């Protein structure tokens, strides 16, 4: 059995499709590369030319690259849809650059005109590219492998031998061998034609279809998403209505009247543990929020523990645990000893040891020593673990509640909450407030341990730091439709890309014809979509299996009558 492989001469490896006929037709659904043919006249001609360019794979890859570049500013520059405060701070710091960014839409990249244009063009390009390729691939699946070309020797992988078996027996053996190797095979004239590797094109189409699914899922998620945050103190609850959120943002097509999931939950207890010693001292070990929740107006109450990265799932909504802190309980009394305010005041952490700050605001019910209605305000500074008197400043030494202290500074007057201008509940606006003075004429400040009271001057009242300190948990309630489709599209895209990269489309032909001397001549040849070192190896394996069923015939016995022939004539014949 003699063989030749891809190490043939350049002329042999560059066999044209004209020489191979249908056997050399495209082994993919990619459009043929053609010379530019610009229309000479007419709007329709230009539209067709533009459509061909837009739906080419080259333009699709270029648009995909531009989309990835366009997403970079959205990661580096503050986005108005995520944090308006950071955008405003950026504008204040960059008086020249800020307005330019604003005009270019860099503060809202994903909803800008230019990002949407790239997105839509990519979407159209992929659809325009995939639809014709899909129909072409379906046609390939429905058709049979093309018949063998006349000269199999011109193919990149080739082998031949002579056998005593009948041509029909060779073809039957070839059909069995190729079918066992999952080739689609049939007999065409005097040869068996087989093809394999259709999953390469299927993977290519799946990859591009998956990109479309991901684009649709991304657009759907951006248009119908919602995201809100709520801080809840132990013992308090939350109902999923727009008025209950501390802050809320949603997509353009999200309806707060119809799309919010009807549920509610109460925070029963929050538990946090920390590393007590070593180099990781103070590092959080566990954060757990025990809640009871119900779905709908008459839903059955259920219990659940929410942990970091283990959200509570209710319908399409997810409730994530994102933060925590402390809420010292304080009691405020007026000059007559009447309680005008009592409750847990949540304070915001400022460092990893939960050193916290905030404000206590008494809006109603307070009268000063003269009987005049006023409002009280206190700047509050809290540490869960105080170092001790004379051992440092008001900075917490550990995040757990070991030795709490509450530092207060007192004001009275108008808090400005009735002006109609929104205020930060954790900050105190002192523009219209008057300081309470101590005996030295300075701002009245005091550091309290649990159970201690700060007396306001001139019989104005008092504020007591109760022995109870509650904890609060910050929750993020999100609704992100399309995320499951996006994940499925990403997985399918990876699988399709792997198939298109590692599966080779190839064709094999086995021709068996009776020679002039009555002995069957078997020829086998293979053709791949691209040159591959595995094609000759695979052809050799297939040829070995067919050869086992149709072994080589013994070499013919030389004819004695040819002994007197002129050797030069034989040599000349060999050269020809």
Coordinates of C-alpha atoms in Angstrom, one line a residue:
X1 CA 0.0 0.0 0.0
X2 CA 1.6 3.3 -1.1
X3 CA 0.7 6.7 0.4
X4 CA 1.2 10.4 -0.3
X5 CA 0.2 13.2 2.2
X6 CA 0.2 16.9 2.6
X7 CA 3.9 17.2 1.9
X8 CA 3.3 17.3 -1.8
X9 CA 4.6 19.9 -4.1
X10 CA 3.1 23.4 -4.0
X11 CA 1.2 22.8 -7.2
X12 CA -0.5 19.7 -5.8
X13 CA -1.6 21.3 -2.6
X14 CA -3.0 24.3 -4.4
X15 CA -5.6 22.3 -6.4
X16 CA -8.3 24.5 -7.6
X17 CA -11.9 24.0 -7.1
X18 CA -12.3 23.8 -10.9
X19 CA -10.1 20.7 -10.9
X20 CA -12.0 19.1 -7.9
X21 CA -15.5 20.1 -9.0
X22 CA -18.2 19.7 -6.4
X23 CA -15.8 17.8 -4.2
X24 CA -13.9 21.0 -3.6
X25 CA -16.8 23.2 -2.8
X26 CA -16.8 25.1 0.5
X27 CA -16.5 23.2 3.7
X28 CA -18.2 26.0 5.7
X29 CA -21.1 28.4 5.5
X30 CA -18.9 31.5 5.4
X31 CA -19.7 33.7 2.4
X32 CA -17.1 33.6 -0.4
X33 CA -14.6 36.3 -0.6
X34 CA -15.4 38.4 -3.7
X35 CA -13.8 41.4 -5.2
X36 CA -15.5 44.7 -4.4
X37 CA -18.3 45.3 -6.9
X38 CA -19.6 48.8 -6.2
X39 CA -22.9 49.7 -7.9
X40 CA -22.6 52.1 -10.7
X41 CA -26.1 53.7 -10.3
X42 CA -29.1 53.8 -8.1
X43 CA -30.0 54.0 -4.5
X44 CA -31.0 50.3 -4.4
X45 CA -27.5 49.3 -5.5
X46 CA -25.9 51.4 -2.7
X47 CA -28.2 49.9 -0.2
X48 CA -27.3 46.4 -1.3
X49 CA -23.6 47.2 -1.1
X50 CA -24.0 48.7 2.4
X51 CA -26.0 45.6 3.5
X52 CA -23.3 43.2 2.2
X53 CA -20.7 45.2 4.1
X54 CA -22.7 45.4 7.3
X55 CA -23.5 41.7 7.4
X56 CA -20.0 40.5 6.7
X57 CA -18.1 38.7 9.4
X58 CA -15.4 41.3 9.2
X59 CA -17.7 44.1 10.2
X60 CA -19.4 42.0 12.9
X61 CA -16.0 41.4 14.6
X62 CA -15.1 45.1 14.2
X63 CA -18.4 46.1 15.9
X64 CA -17.9 43.6 18.7
X65 CA -14.4 45.1 19.3
X66 CA -15.8 48.6 19.3
X67 CA -18.5 47.6 21.8
X68 CA -15.9 46.2 24.1
X69 CA -13.9 49.5 23.8
X70 CA -17.0 51.6 24.3
X71 CA -17.7 49.8 27.6
X72 CA -14.4 50.9 29.1
X73 CA -15.5 54.4 30.0
X74 CA -18.5 52.9 31.8
X75 CA -16.1 51.1 34.1
X76 CA -13.7 54.0 34.7
X77 CA -15.9 57.0 34.9
X78 CA -18.7 57.4 37.5
X79 CA -22.1 56.6 36.0
X80 CA -25.2 58.7 36.8
X81 CA -27.4 55.5 36.9
X82 CA -25.2 54.1 39.7
X83 CA -24.0 57.0 41.9
X84 CA -25.2 60.5 41.2
X85 CA -23.0 61.7 44.1
X86 CA -19.8 60.6 42.5
X87 CA -20.8 62.1 39.2
X88 CA -21.5 65.5 40.9
X89 CA -18.2 65.2 42.8
X90 CA -16.4 64.5 39.5
X91 CA -18.0 67.6 37.9
X92 CA -16.9 69.8 40.8
X93 CA -13.3 68.5 40.6
X94 CA -13.0 68.8 36.8
X95 CA -14.6 72.1 35.7
X96 CA -13.3 71.8 32.2
X97 CA -13.4 68.0 31.6
X98 CA -16.7 67.4 33.4
X99 CA -18.9 69.3 30.9
X100 CA -17.1 67.7 27.9
X101 CA -17.8 64.2 29.4
X102 CA -21.4 65.2 30.0
X103 CA -21.9 66.2 26.4
X104 CA -20.3 63.0 25.1
X105 CA -22.6 61.0 27.3
X106 CA -19.7 59.4 29.3
X107 CA -21.6 59.7 32.6
X108 CA -24.4 57.5 31.1
X109 CA -22.4 55.3 28.7
X110 CA -24.8 52.4 28.4
X111 CA -27.8 54.6 27.5
X112 CA -25.9 57.0 25.3
X113 CA -26.7 57.4 21.6
X114 CA -23.3 56.2 20.3
X115 CA -23.2 53.1 22.5
X116 CA -26.8 52.2 21.5
X117 CA -25.8 52.7 17.8
X118 CA -22.9 50.3 18.1
X119 CA -25.1 47.9 20.0
X120 CA -27.9 48.0 17.4
X121 CA -25.6 47.8 14.4
X122 CA -23.9 44.7 15.9
X123 CA -27.3 43.2 16.5
X124 CA -28.4 43.7 12.9
X125 CA -25.0 42.6 11.5
X126 CA -25.1 39.3 13.4
X127 CA -28.7 38.6 12.3
X128 CA -28.0 39.4 8.7
X129 CA -24.9 37.2 8.8
X130 CA -26.5 34.2 10.6
X131 CA -29.8 33.9 8.8
X132 CA -28.3 33.0 5.3
X133 CA -25.6 30.9 6.8
X134 CA -28.2 28.9 8.8
X135 CA -30.2 28.2 5.6
X136 CA -27.1 27.2 3.8
X137 CA -26.1 24.9 6.7
X138 CA -29.5 23.3 6.6
X139 CA -29.1 22.7 2.9
X140 CA -25.8 21.0 3.5
X141 CA -27.3 18.7 6.1
X142 CA -30.1 17.7 3.8
X143 CA -27.7 17.1 0.9
X144 CA -25.3 14.2 0.4
X145 CA -21.5 14.5 0.3
X146 CA -20.4 15.3 -3.2
X147 CA -19.0 12.5 -5.5
X148 CA -15.3 11.9 -5.9
X149 CA -13.3 14.1 -8.2
X150 CA -11.7 12.5 -11.3
X151 CA -8.1 12.7 -10.0
X152 CA -7.9 11.8 -6.4
X153 CA -4.1 12.2 -6.6
X154 CA -4.5 16.0 -6.5
X155 CA -5.9 15.9 -3.0
X156 CA -3.7 16.7 0.0
X157 CA -4.0 13.3 1.6
X158 CA -4.0 10.2 -0.7
X159 CA -3.3 6.5 -0.7
X160 CA -3.7 3.5 -3.1
X161 CA -3.3 -0.2 -3.3
X162 CA -4.3 -3.2 -5.4
X163 CA -6.6 -6.0 -4.0
X164 CA -8.1 -9.2 -5.1
X165 CA -11.5 -8.2 -3.6
X166 CA -14.3 -7.2 -5.9
X167 CA -15.0 -3.5 -6.2
X168 CA -18.4 -3.9 -4.7
X169 CA -16.9 -5.7 -1.7
X170 CA -14.4 -2.8 -1.2
X171 CA -17.2 -0.2 -1.4
X172 CA -19.3 -2.2 1.1
X173 CA -16.3 -2.4 3.5
X174 CA -15.6 1.3 3.1
X175 CA -19.2 2.1 3.9
X176 CA -19.1 0.0 7.1
X177 CA -15.7 1.5 8.2
X178 CA -16.8 5.1 7.5
X179 CA -20.2 4.6 9.1
X180 CA -18.5 3.2 12.2
X181 CA -16.4 6.4 12.4
X182 CA -19.6 8.6 12.3
X183 CA -19.1 9.7 8.7
X184 CA -22.1 10.4 6.5
X185 CA -21.4 8.1 3.6
X186 CA -23.0 6.9 0.4
X187 CA -22.0 5.3 -2.9
X188 CA -21.7 7.7 -5.8
X189 CA -20.8 6.0 -9.1
X190 CA -17.6 3.9 -8.6
X191 CA -16.7 5.5 -5.2
X192 CA -17.9 6.0 -1.7
X193 CA -18.2 9.6 -0.7
X194 CA -18.2 10.5 3.0
X195 CA -18.1 13.7 5.1
X196 CA -17.7 14.5 8.8
X197 CA -17.3 17.5 11.1
X198 CA -20.7 19.2 10.6
X199 CA -20.6 20.2 14.3
X200 CA -17.9 22.7 13.4
X201 CA -20.4 24.8 11.4
X202 CA -23.1 24.1 13.9
X203 CA -20.8 25.4 16.7
X204 CA -20.0 28.5 14.7
X205 CA -23.7 29.2 14.2
X206 CA -24.4 28.5 17.9
X207 CA -21.7 30.9 18.9
X208 CA -23.2 33.7 16.9
X209 CA -26.7 32.9 17.9
X210 CA -25.6 32.9 21.5
X211 CA -24.1 36.4 21.0
X212 CA -27.6 37.6 19.9
X213 CA -29.2 35.9 22.9
X214 CA -26.7 37.7 25.2
X215 CA -27.4 41.0 23.5
X216 CA -31.1 40.6 23.8
X217 CA -30.8 39.5 27.5
X218 CA -28.6 42.5 28.2
X219 CA -31.0 44.9 26.6
X220 CA -34.0 43.3 28.3
X221 CA -32.2 43.4 31.7
X222 CA -31.3 47.1 31.3
X223 CA -34.8 48.1 30.3
X224 CA -36.7 46.1 33.0
X225 CA -34.2 46.0 35.9
X226 CA -34.8 47.5 39.3
X227 CA -32.4 48.0 42.2
X228 CA -33.1 49.5 45.6
X229 CA -31.4 49.7 49.0
X230 CA -33.0 49.5 52.5
X231 CA -31.4 49.8 55.9
X232 CA -33.4 47.9 58.5
X233 CA -32.8 47.9 62.3
X234 CA -33.4 44.7 64.3
X235 CA -37.1 44.4 65.0
X236 CA -38.2 46.5 62.0
X237 CA -39.5 45.3 58.7
X238 CA -39.8 46.1 55.0
X239 CA -42.6 45.9 52.4
X240 CA -41.6 45.9 48.7
X241 CA -43.2 49.2 47.8
X242 CA -41.5 52.2 46.3
X243 CA -42.0 54.4 49.3
X244 CA -40.1 51.9 51.6
X245 CA -36.8 52.2 49.8
X246 CA -34.0 54.4 50.9
X247 CA -32.9 54.8 47.3
X248 CA -34.3 53.2 44.1
X249 CA -33.4 53.1 40.4
X250 CA -34.9 51.1 37.6
X251 CA -34.8 50.6 33.8
X252 CA -36.8 52.8 31.4
X253 CA -39.6 50.2 30.9
X254 CA -39.9 49.1 34.5
X255 CA -43.3 49.9 36.1
X256 CA -43.3 50.3 39.9
X257 CA -47.1 49.7 39.9
X258 CA -46.9 46.3 38.2
X259 CA -43.4 44.9 38.2
X260 CA -42.5 45.0 41.9
X261 CA -42.9 41.6 43.5
X262 CA -45.5 41.7 46.4
X263 CA -43.5 40.5 49.5
X264 CA -42.4 41.8 52.9
X265 CA -39.9 40.7 55.5
X266 CA -38.9 41.5 59.1
X267 CA -35.3 41.5 60.4
X268 CA -35.4 39.5 63.6
X269 CA -31.8 39.2 64.5
X270 CA -28.4 40.0 63.0
X271 CA -25.2 38.1 63.9
X272 CA -21.7 39.0 63.0
X273 CA -18.5 37.2 64.1
X274 CA -14.9 38.3 63.7
X275 CA -11.4 36.9 64.0
X276 CA -10.4 37.5 67.6
X277 CA -6.6 37.5 67.2
X278 CA -3.7 37.1 64.9
X279 CA -2.8 39.0 61.7
X280 CA -6.4 38.9 60.5
X281 CA -7.8 40.2 63.8
X282 CA -11.1 41.9 63.2
X283 CA -11.7 40.3 59.8
X284 CA -15.4 39.3 59.4
X285 CA -16.0 35.5 59.6
X286 CA -19.8 35.3 59.3
X287 CA -22.6 37.8 58.7
X288 CA -26.1 36.3 59.1
X289 CA -29.5 38.1 59.1
X290 CA -32.4 36.0 60.4
X291 CA -35.6 37.2 58.7
X292 CA -39.2 36.1 58.5
X293 CA -40.9 36.8 55.2
X294 CA -44.2 36.4 53.4
X295 CA -45.2 36.6 49.7
X296 CA -48.4 38.5 48.8
X297 CA -51.0 40.0 51.2
X298 CA -52.0 36.7 52.7
X299 CA -48.8 34.7 52.3
X300 CA -47.7 32.2 54.9
X301 CA -44.9 33.5 57.1
X302 CA -41.6 31.7 56.5
X303 CA -38.2 31.9 58.2
X304 CA -34.9 32.3 56.4
X305 CA -31.3 33.2 57.1
X306 CA -29.7 35.6 54.6
X307 CA -25.9 35.5 54.3
X308 CA -23.4 37.3 52.1
X309 CA -23.7 35.9 48.5
X310 CA -26.7 33.8 49.6
X311 CA -29.7 36.0 48.9
X312 CA -33.3 35.5 49.6
X313 CA -35.0 34.7 46.3
X314 CA -38.7 35.6 45.9
X315 CA -40.0 35.3 42.3
X316 CA -37.7 37.4 40.1
X317 CA -36.4 39.4 43.0
X318 CA -33.3 38.7 45.1
X319 CA -32.7 40.2 48.6
X320 CA -28.9 40.5 49.2
X321 CA -27.2 41.3 52.5
X322 CA -24.7 44.1 51.7
X323 CA -23.8 45.9 54.9
X324 CA -24.3 46.2 58.6
X325 CA -23.7 48.5 61.5
X326 CA -24.9 49.6 64.9
X327 CA -28.0 51.5 66.1
X328 CA -27.6 52.7 69.8
X329 CA -30.9 53.2 71.6
X330 CA -31.3 56.8 73.0
X331 CA -34.0 58.5 75.0
X332 CA -34.6 62.3 74.8
X333 CA -36.5 64.1 77.5
X334 CA -37.6 67.8 77.7
X335 CA -37.1 70.1 80.7
X336 CA -40.2 68.5 82.4
X337 CA -38.8 65.0 82.1
X338 CA -41.3 64.0 79.4
X339 CA -40.0 61.6 76.8
X340 CA -40.1 63.3 73.4
X341 CA -38.1 60.7 71.5
X342 CA -36.9 57.1 72.1
X343 CA -35.6 54.7 69.5
X344 CA -32.6 53.0 67.9
X345 CA -30.6 55.4 65.8
X346 CA -28.7 53.7 62.9
X347 CA -25.2 55.2 62.4
X348 CA -23.0 54.6 59.3
X349 CA -19.6 52.8 59.6
X350 CA -16.5 54.9 58.8
X351 CA -13.8 52.2 58.9
X352 CA -13.4 48.4 59.1
X353 CA -13.7 48.5 62.9
X354 CA -17.2 50.0 62.5
X355 CA -16.4 53.4 64.0
X356 CA -19.7 55.1 63.1
X357 CA -21.2 58.5 62.8
X358 CA -24.6 60.0 62.2
X359 CA -27.3 62.3 63.5
X360 CA -30.1 62.2 66.0
X361 CA -33.0 64.5 65.1
X362 CA -36.0 65.3 67.3
X363 CA -38.6 66.8 65.0
X364 CA -41.8 67.0 67.1
X365 CA -43.0 67.2 70.7
X366 CA -40.1 69.1 72.2
X367 CA -40.5 72.4 74.1
X368 CA -37.7 74.4 75.6
X369 CA -37.6 75.8 79.1
X370 CA -39.8 78.8 78.0
X371 CA -42.4 76.4 76.6
X372 CA -41.6 77.3 73.0
X373 CA -41.6 74.6 70.3
X374 CA -38.1 73.8 69.0
X375 CA -36.3 70.9 67.3
X376 CA -33.3 69.2 68.7
X377 CA -30.3 67.8 66.8
X378 CA -27.3 65.8 67.9
X379 CA -24.2 64.9 66.0
X380 CA -23.4 61.3 67.1
X381 CA -20.1 59.4 67.0
X382 CA -20.1 55.8 68.1
X383 CA -17.4 53.1 68.7
X384 CA -18.4 49.5 69.5
X385 CA -15.0 48.9 71.2
X386 CA -13.5 51.9 73.1
X387 CA -9.8 51.7 73.9
X388 CA -10.4 53.3 77.4
X389 CA -10.1 56.7 79.0
X390 CA -6.8 58.3 78.2
X391 CA -5.8 55.6 75.8
X392 CA -6.5 57.2 72.5
X393 CA -9.2 59.0 70.4
X394 CA -12.7 57.9 69.6
X395 CA -11.7 55.2 67.2
X396 CA -13.0 51.6 67.6
X397 CA -10.4 48.9 68.3
X398 CA -12.5 46.0 67.2
X399 CA -15.7 45.6 65.1
X400 CA -17.7 43.6 67.7
X401 CA -19.7 45.2 70.5
X402 CA -17.3 44.9 73.5
X403 CA -17.0 48.4 75.1
X404 CA -19.3 50.8 73.4
X405 CA -19.2 54.6 73.7
X406 CA -21.4 57.3 72.2
X407 CA -20.1 60.8 71.8
X408 CA -22.7 63.6 71.3
X409 CA -22.8 67.3 70.5
X410 CA -26.1 69.1 71.0
X411 CA -28.0 71.8 69.0
X412 CA -31.5 73.3 69.1
X413 CA -33.6 75.4 66.7
X414 CA -34.8 74.6 63.2
X415 CA -33.5 71.4 61.5
X416 CA -34.8 72.7 58.1
X417 CA -36.8 69.6 57.4
X418 CA -39.9 71.6 56.7
X419 CA -38.4 73.6 53.9
X420 CA -39.3 70.9 51.3
X421 CA -35.6 70.3 50.4
X422 CA -34.5 66.7 50.8
X423 CA -32.0 66.1 53.6
X424 CA -29.5 63.4 54.4
X425 CA -30.9 61.6 57.5
X426 CA -27.3 60.8 58.6
X427 CA -26.1 64.4 58.5
X428 CA -27.1 67.4 60.6
X429 CA -27.6 70.8 58.9
X430 CA -26.6 73.3 61.5
X431 CA -27.3 76.5 59.4
X432 CA -30.4 77.3 61.4
X433 CA -29.4 75.6 64.6
X434 CA -28.0 77.1 67.8
X435 CA -25.3 75.3 69.8
X436 CA -25.9 74.3 73.4
X437 CA -23.0 75.7 75.4
X438 CA -21.2 74.1 78.3
X439 CA -19.9 76.0 81.3
X440 CA -16.9 77.2 79.3
X441 CA -19.0 78.7 76.6
X442 CA -18.0 75.9 74.1
X443 CA -20.2 73.5 72.1
X444 CA -21.7 71.0 74.5
X445 CA -20.2 67.6 73.9
X446 CA -20.0 64.5 76.0
X447 CA -18.9 60.9 75.7
X448 CA -21.4 58.5 77.2
X449 CA -21.2 54.8 78.3
X450 CA -24.4 52.7 78.2
X451 CA -26.8 53.9 80.8
X452 CA -25.3 57.4 81.1
X453 CA -27.1 60.7 80.4
X454 CA -26.1 64.1 79.0
X455 CA -28.0 66.9 80.7
X456 CA -28.8 69.9 78.5
X457 CA -28.0 73.3 80.0
X458 CA -30.6 75.7 81.6
X459 CA -33.1 72.8 82.2
X460 CA -33.6 72.2 78.4
X461 CA -33.8 68.5 78.9
X462 CA -31.5 65.5 78.5
X463 CA -30.5 62.6 76.3
X464 CA -29.7 59.1 77.6
X465 CA -27.6 56.4 76.0
X466 CA -29.6 53.3 76.9
X467 CA -27.9 50.0 77.7
X468 CA -29.3 48.5 74.6
X469 CA -27.5 48.7 71.3
X470 CA -29.2 47.2 68.3
X471 CA -27.6 46.2 65.0
X472 CA -28.9 47.0 61.6
X473 CA -28.4 45.3 58.2
X474 CA -28.4 46.9 54.8
X475 CA -30.2 45.0 52.1
X476 CA -30.2 45.4 48.3
X477 CA -33.3 44.2 46.5
X478 CA -32.7 43.6 42.9
X479 CA -34.8 42.4 40.0
X480 CA -32.7 41.6 36.9
X481 CA -34.7 39.8 34.2
X482 CA -32.8 38.1 31.5
X483 CA -29.8 37.2 33.6
X484 CA -30.6 33.5 33.2
X485 CA -30.7 33.9 29.4
X486 CA -27.5 35.8 29.5
X487 CA -25.8 33.0 31.4
X488 CA -27.2 30.4 29.1
X489 CA -26.0 32.4 26.1
X490 CA -22.5 32.7 27.6
X491 CA -22.2 29.0 28.2
X492 CA -23.6 28.2 24.7
X493 CA -21.2 30.7 23.1
X494 CA -18.2 29.0 24.8
X495 CA -19.4 25.6 23.7
X496 CA -20.0 26.8 20.2
X497 CA -16.6 28.5 20.0
X498 CA -14.9 25.4 21.2
X499 CA -16.6 23.3 18.6
X500 CA -15.7 25.7 15.8
X501 CA -12.1 25.7 16.9
X502 CA -11.4 22.1 17.6
X503 CA -13.7 20.2 15.2
X504 CA -12.4 19.9 11.6
X505 CA -14.8 19.5 8.6
X506 CA -13.4 17.0 6.2
X507 CA -14.4 14.7 3.3
X508 CA -13.1 11.2 2.3
X509 CA -13.5 9.3 -0.9
X510 CA -12.9 5.6 -1.5
X511 CA -12.8 4.6 -5.2
X512 CA -12.6 0.9 -6.2
X513 CA -12.4 0.0 -9.9
X514 CA -11.2 -3.0 -11.8
X515 CA -7.8 -2.5 -13.5
X516 CA -6.8 -3.6 -17.0
X517 CA -5.3 -6.8 -15.5
X518 CA -8.5 -7.7 -13.7
X519 CA -7.2 -6.7 -10.2
X520 CA -9.2 -4.1 -8.3
X521 CA -7.4 -0.8 -7.7
X522 CA -8.4 1.0 -4.5
X523 CA -7.8 4.8 -4.1
X524 CA -8.5 6.7 -0.9
X525 CA -8.2 10.5 -0.5
X526 CA -9.2 13.2 2.0
X527 CA -9.9 16.9 1.9
X528 CA -10.2 19.2 4.9
X529 CA -11.4 22.7 5.3
X530 CA -7.9 23.8 6.1
X531 CA -4.6 21.9 6.0
X532 CA -4.1 19.8 9.1
X533 CA -1.5 17.3 10.1
X534 CA -4.3 15.1 11.4
X535 CA -6.0 14.5 8.1
X536 CA -3.3 12.2 6.6
X537 CA -3.1 10.4 9.9
X538 CA -6.9 9.9 10.0
X539 CA -6.9 8.8 6.4
X540 CA -4.2 6.3 7.2
X541 CA -6.3 4.8 10.0
X542 CA -9.3 4.5 7.8
X543 CA -7.2 3.0 5.0
X544 CA -5.8 0.4 7.4
X545 CA -9.4 -0.7 8.3
X546 CA -10.5 -0.9 4.7
X547 CA -7.2 -2.7 3.9
X548 CA -8.0 -5.3 6.5
X549 CA -11.3 -6.1 4.6
X550 CA -9.6 -5.8 1.2
X551 CA -5.9 -6.7 1.6
X552 CA -3.3 -6.0 -1.0
X553 CA -3.0 -8.4 -3.9
X554 CA 0.4 -10.1 -4.5
X555 CA 2.7 -8.4 -6.9
X556 CA 2.2 -9.7 -10.5
X557 CA 4.7 -12.2 -11.8
X558 CA 7.0 -10.7 -14.5
X559 CA 6.3 -12.0 -18.0
X560 CA 9.4 -13.9 -19.3
X561 CA 8.6 -12.6 -22.8
X562 CA 9.6 -9.1 -21.5
X563 CA 13.1 -10.2 -20.5
X564 CA 14.5 -9.3 -23.9
X565 CA 12.9 -5.9 -23.9
X566 CA 15.2 -2.9 -24.2
X567 CA 16.0 -1.6 -20.7
X568 CA 16.1 2.0 -22.0
X569 CA 12.5 1.7 -23.2
X570 CA 11.4 0.5 -19.8
X571 CA 13.3 3.4 -18.1
X572 CA 11.8 5.8 -20.5
X573 CA 8.3 4.5 -19.8
X574 CA 8.9 4.9 -16.0
X575 CA 9.9 8.5 -16.5
X576 CA 6.7 9.1 -18.4

